[in-house]
CSV table of C-alpha atoms and ligand atoms in Angstrom, one decimal:
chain,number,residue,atom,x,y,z
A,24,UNK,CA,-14.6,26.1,-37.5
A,25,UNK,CA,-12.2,26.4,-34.9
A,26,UNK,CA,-12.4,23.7,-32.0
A,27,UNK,CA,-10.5,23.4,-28.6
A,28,UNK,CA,-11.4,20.5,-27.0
A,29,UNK,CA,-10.5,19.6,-23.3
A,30,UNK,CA,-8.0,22.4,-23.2
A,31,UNK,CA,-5.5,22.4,-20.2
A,32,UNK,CA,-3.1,25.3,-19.8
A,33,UNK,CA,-0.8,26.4,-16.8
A,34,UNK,CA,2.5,28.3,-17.0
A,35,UNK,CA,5.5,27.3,-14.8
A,36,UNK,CA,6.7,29.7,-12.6
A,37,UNK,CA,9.4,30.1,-10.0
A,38,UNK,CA,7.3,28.7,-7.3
A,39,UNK,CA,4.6,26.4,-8.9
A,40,UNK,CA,2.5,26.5,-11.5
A,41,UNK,CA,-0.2,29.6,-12.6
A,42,UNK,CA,-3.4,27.6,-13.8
A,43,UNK,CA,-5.2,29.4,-16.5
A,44,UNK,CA,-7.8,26.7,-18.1
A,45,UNK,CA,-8.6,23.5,-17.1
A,46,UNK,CA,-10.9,21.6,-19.6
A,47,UNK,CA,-11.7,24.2,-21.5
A,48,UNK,CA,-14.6,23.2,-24.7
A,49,UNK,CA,-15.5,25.7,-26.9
A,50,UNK,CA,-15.9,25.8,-30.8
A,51,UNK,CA,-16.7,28.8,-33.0
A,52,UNK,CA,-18.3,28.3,-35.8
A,53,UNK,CA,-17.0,29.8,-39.8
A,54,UNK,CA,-18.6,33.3,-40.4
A,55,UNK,CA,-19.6,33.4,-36.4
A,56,UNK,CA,-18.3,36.8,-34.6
A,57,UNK,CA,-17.5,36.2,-31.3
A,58,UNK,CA,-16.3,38.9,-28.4
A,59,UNK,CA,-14.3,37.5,-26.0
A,60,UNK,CA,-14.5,39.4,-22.3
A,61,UNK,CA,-13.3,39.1,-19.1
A,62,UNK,CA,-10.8,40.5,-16.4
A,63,UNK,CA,-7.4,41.1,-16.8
A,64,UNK,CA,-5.3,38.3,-16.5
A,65,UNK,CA,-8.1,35.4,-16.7
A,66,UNK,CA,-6.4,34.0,-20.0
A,67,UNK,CA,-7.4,35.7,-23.2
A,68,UNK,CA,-4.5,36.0,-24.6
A,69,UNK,CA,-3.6,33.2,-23.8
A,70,UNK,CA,-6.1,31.8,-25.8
A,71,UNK,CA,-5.2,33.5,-28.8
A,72,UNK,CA,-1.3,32.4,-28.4
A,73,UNK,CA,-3.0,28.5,-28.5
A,74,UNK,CA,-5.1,29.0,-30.8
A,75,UNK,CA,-3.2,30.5,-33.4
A,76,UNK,CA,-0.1,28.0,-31.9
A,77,UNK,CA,2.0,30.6,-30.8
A,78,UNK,CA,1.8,28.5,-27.6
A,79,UNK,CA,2.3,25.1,-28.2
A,80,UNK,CA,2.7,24.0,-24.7
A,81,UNK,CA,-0.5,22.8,-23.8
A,82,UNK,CA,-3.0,19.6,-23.2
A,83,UNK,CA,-5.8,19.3,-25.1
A,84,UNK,CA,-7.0,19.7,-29.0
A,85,UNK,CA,-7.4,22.2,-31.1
A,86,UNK,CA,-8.8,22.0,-34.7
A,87,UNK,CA,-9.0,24.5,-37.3
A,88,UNK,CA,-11.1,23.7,-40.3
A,89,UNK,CA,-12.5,24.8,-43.4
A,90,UNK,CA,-15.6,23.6,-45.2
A,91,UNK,CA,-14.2,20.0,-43.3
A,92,UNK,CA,-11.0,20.6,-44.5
A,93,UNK,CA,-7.8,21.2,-41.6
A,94,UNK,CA,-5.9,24.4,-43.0
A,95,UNK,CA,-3.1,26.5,-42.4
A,96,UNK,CA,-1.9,30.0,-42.5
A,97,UNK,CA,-5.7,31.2,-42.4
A,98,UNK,CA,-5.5,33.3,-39.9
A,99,UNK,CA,-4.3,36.8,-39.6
A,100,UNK,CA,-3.7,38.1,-35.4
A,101,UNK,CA,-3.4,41.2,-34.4
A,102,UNK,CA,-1.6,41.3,-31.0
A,103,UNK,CA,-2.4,43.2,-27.9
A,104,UNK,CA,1.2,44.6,-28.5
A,105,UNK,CA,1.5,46.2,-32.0
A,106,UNK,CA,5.2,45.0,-32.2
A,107,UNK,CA,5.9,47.0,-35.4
A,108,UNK,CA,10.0,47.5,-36.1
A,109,UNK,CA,10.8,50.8,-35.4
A,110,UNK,CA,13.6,50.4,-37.9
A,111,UNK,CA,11.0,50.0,-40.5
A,112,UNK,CA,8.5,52.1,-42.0
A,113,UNK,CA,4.8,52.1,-41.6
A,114,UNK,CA,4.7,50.6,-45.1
A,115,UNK,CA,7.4,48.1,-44.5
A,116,UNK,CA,5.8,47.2,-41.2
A,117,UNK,CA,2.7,46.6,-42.9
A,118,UNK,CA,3.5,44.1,-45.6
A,119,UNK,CA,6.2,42.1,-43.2
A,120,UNK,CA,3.1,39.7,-43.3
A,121,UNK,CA,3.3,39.7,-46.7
A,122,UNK,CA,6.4,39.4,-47.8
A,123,UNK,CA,6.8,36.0,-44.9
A,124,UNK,CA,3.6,34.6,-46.5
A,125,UNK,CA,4.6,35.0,-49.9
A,126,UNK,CA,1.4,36.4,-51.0
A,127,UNK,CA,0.7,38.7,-53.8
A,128,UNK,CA,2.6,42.2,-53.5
A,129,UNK,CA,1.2,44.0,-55.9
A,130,UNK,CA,-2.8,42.7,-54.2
A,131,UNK,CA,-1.6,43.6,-50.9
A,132,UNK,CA,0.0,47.1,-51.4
A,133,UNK,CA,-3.2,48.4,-53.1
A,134,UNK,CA,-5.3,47.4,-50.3
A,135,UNK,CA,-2.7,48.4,-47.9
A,136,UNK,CA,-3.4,51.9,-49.4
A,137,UNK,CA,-6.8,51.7,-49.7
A,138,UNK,CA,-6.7,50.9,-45.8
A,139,UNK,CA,-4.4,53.5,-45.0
A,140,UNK,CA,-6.5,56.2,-46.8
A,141,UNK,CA,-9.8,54.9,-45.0
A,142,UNK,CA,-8.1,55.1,-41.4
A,143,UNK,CA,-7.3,58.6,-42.3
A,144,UNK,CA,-3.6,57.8,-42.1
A,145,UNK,CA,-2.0,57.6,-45.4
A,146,UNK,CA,0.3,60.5,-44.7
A,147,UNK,CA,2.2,58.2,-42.4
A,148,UNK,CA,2.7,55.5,-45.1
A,149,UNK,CA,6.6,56.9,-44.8
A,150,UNK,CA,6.8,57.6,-41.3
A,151,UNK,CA,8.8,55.6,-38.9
A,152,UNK,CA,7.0,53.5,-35.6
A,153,UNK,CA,8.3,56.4,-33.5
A,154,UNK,CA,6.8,59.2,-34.9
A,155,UNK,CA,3.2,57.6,-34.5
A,156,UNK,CA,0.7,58.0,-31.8
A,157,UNK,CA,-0.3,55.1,-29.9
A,158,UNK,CA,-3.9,54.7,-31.3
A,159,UNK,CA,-1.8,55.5,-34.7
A,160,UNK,CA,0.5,52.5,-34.2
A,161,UNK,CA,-2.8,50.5,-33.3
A,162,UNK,CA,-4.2,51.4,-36.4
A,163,UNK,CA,-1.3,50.7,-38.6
A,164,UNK,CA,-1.0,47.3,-36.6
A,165,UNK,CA,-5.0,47.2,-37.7
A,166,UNK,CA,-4.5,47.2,-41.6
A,167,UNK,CA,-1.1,45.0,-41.6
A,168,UNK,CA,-3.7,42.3,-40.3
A,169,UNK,CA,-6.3,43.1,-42.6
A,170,UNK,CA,-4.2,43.0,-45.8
A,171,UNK,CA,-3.5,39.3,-45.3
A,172,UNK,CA,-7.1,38.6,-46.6
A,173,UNK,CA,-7.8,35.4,-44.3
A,174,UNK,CA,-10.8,34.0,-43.4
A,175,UNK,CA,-9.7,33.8,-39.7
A,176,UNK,CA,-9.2,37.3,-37.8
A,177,UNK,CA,-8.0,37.0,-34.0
A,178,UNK,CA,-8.1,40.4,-32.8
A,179,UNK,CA,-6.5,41.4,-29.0
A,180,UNK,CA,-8.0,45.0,-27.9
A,181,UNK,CA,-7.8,46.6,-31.5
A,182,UNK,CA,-9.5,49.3,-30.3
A,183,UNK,CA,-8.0,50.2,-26.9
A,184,UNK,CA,-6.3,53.0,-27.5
A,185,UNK,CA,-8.4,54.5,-30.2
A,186,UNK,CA,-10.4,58.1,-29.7
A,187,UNK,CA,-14.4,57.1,-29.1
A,188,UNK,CA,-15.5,58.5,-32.7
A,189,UNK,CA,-12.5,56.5,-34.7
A,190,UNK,CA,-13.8,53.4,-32.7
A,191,UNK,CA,-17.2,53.3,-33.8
A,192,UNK,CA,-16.2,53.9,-37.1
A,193,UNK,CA,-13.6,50.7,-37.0
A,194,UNK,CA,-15.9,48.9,-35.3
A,195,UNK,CA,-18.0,49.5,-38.5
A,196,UNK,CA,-15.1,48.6,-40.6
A,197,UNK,CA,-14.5,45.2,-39.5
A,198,UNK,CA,-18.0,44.4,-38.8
A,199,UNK,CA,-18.9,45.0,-42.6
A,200,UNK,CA,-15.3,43.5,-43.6
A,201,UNK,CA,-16.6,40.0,-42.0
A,202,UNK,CA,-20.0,40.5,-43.5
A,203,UNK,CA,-18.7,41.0,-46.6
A,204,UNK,CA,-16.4,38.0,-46.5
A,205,UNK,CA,-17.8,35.7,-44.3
A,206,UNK,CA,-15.0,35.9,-41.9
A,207,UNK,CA,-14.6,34.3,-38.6
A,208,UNK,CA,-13.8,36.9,-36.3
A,209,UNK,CA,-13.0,36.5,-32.4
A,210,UNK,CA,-12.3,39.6,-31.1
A,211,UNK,CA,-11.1,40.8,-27.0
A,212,UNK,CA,-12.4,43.5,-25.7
A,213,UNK,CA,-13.0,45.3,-22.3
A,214,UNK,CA,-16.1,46.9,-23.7
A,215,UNK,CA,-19.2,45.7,-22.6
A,216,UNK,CA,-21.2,48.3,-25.5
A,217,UNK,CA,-18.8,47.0,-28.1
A,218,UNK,CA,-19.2,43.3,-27.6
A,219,UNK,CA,-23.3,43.4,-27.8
A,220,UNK,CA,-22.8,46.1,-30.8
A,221,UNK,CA,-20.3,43.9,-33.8
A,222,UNK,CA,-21.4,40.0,-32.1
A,223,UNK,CA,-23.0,36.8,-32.8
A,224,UNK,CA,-22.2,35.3,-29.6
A,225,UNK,CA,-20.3,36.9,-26.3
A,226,UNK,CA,-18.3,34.2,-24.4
A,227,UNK,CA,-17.4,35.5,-20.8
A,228,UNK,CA,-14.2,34.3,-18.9
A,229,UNK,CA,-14.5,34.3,-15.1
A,230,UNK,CA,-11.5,35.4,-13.2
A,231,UNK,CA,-7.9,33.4,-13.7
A,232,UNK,CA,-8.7,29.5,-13.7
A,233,UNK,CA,-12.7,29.6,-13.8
A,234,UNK,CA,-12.8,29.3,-18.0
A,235,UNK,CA,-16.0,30.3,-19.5
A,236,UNK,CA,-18.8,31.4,-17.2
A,237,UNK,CA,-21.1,33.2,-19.4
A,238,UNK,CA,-21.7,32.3,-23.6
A,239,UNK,CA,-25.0,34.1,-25.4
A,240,UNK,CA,-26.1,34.8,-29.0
A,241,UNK,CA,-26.8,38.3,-29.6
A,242,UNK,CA,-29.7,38.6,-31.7
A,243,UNK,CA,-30.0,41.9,-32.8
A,244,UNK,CA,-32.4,41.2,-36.0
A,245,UNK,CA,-32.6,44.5,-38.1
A,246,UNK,CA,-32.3,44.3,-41.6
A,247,UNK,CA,-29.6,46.7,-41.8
A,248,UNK,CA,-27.4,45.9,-38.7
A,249,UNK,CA,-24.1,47.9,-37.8
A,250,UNK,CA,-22.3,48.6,-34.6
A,251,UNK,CA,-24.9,52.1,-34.5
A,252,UNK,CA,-27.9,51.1,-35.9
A,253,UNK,CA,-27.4,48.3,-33.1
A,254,UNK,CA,-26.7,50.2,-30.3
A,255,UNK,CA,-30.4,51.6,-30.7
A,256,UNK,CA,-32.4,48.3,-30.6
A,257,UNK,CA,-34.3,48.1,-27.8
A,258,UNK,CA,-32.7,44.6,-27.0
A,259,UNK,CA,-29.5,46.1,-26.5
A,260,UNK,CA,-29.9,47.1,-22.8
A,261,UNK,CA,-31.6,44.2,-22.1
A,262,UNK,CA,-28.4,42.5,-23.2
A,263,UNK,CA,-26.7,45.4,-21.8
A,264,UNK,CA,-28.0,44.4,-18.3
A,265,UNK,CA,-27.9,40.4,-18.5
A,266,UNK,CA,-23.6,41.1,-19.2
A,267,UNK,CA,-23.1,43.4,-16.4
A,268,UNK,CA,-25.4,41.0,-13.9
A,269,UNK,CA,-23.0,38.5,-14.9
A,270,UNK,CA,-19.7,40.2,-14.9
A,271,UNK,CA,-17.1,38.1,-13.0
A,272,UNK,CA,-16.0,40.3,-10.1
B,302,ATP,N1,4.7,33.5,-20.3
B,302,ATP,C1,4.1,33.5,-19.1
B,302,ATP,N2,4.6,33.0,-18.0
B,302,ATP,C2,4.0,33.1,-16.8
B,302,ATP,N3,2.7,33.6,-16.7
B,302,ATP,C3,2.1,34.1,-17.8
B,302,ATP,C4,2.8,34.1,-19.0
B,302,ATP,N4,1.9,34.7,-19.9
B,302,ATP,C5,0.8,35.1,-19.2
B,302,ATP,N5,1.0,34.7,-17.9
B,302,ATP,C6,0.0,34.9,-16.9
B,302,ATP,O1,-1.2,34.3,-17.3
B,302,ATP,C7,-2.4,35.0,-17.0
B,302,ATP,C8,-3.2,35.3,-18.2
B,302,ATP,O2,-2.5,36.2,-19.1
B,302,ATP,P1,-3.2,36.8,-20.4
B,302,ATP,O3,-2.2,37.7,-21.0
B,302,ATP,O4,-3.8,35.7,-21.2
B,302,ATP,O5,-4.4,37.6,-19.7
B,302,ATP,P2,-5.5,38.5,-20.4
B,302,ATP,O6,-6.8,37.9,-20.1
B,302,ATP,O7,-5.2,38.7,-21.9
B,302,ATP,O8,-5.4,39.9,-19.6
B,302,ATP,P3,-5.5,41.4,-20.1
B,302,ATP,O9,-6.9,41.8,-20.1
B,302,ATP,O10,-4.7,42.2,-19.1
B,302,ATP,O11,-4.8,41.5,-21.5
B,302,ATP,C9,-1.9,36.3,-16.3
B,302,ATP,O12,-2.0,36.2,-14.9
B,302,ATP,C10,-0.4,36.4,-16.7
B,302,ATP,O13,0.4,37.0,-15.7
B,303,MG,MG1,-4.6,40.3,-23.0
């Protein structure tokens, strides 16, 4: 479970002070998939950074537990900016994780492949950041999270610059990934059809300062749920409607 509990956050500037939560509460709960949307710059970022303690500087509590039990280094986060070395290969970009975590090689390399091949981009393995298309460095940025095998996946705009087709088909990815697993998967996104497609729950952020205006279950009940087969249910415009009624704007 992951817990912030009367969460402040600001960032010093030159002239003042920028406010971005003021008690913030909000828990998500192991196995849960959760969508986080909202406007740009109300904070969701920002949330990952204190969540995964990039960003110590903050008031408040945040607790990260396992079957009761406070853990570390269970959580994999893919940033809204790949950040992969350009003097590194994919490859070597990819297990960086890896080799700072100390985790198996040998595990990781085979499933780094086995990623590589399913994103249709194994014939980069060797190539250099450079080289590599935007939603191809996204992608790449994609499995180098994966391969860390947590039960904890923060995920900032995966999918952003990704062609409409490739998207569905990651979308199905990770939503049978966390199936599979069990794992805890918050997720930002601008994409309203996305959110209601993969999620348990959709948490809504108002503009900068407001926190959360808007949290719902999605309950898409169909024995064989994916990101398509969910898209039909005749609930989904329904939810469809109640998001965009409540859209901060
Ligand atoms: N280090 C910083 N110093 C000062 N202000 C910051 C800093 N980091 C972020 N901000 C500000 O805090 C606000 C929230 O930023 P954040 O990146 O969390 O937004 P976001 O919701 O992820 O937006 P987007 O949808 O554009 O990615 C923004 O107004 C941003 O300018
Ligand atoms: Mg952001």
């Amino acid at each position: 479970m992951i817990q912030l509990s009367n969460i402040n956050k600001s960032f010093k500037i030159k002239d003042g002070e920028i406010l971005i939560f003021k008690n913030l509460n909000f828990a998500i709960q192991e196995g849960e998939f959760v969508t986080i949307l909202g406007p740009n710059g109300c904070g969701k970022s920002t949330l990952f950074n204190l969540i995964t303690g990039i960003d110590s500087d903050y008031e408040g509590e945040i607790n990260i537990k396992n079957n009761g039990r406070t853990i570390n280094n269970s959580i994999a986060y893919m940033l809204q900016k790949d950040l992969l070395l350009p003097w590194l290969t994919v490859i070597q970009n990819i297990m960086l994780g890896i080799d700072i975590q100390k985790k198996d090689k040998n595990v990781a390399l085979k499933l780094a492949n086995e990623y590589l091949a399913m994103l249709k981009i194994a014939k980069l393995t060797n190539e250099y950041p450079a080289n590599l298309s935007g939603g191809e460095r996204q992608k790449v940025s994609l499995v180098r999270t994966l391969i860390l095998n947590t039960n904890i996946l923060l995920l900032d705009e995966p999918f952003s610059a990704i062609d409409y087709n490739t998207r569905i088909e990651l979308q199905t990815m990770i939503f049978r990934y966390a199936e599979k697993k069990n794992t805890t998967v918050l997720l930002i996104s601008h994409d309203i059809d996305e959110a209601i497609a993969v999620s348990d729950r959709i948490v809504i952020l108002g503009k900068r300062g407001n926190g959360i205006v808007w949290d719902m279950k999605i309950d898409l009940n169909i024995p064989d749920r994916s990101p398509v087969t969910a898209r039909q249910h005749p609930n989904f415009a329904n939810y469809y409607k109640q998001i965009w009624e409540n859209y901060p704007r």
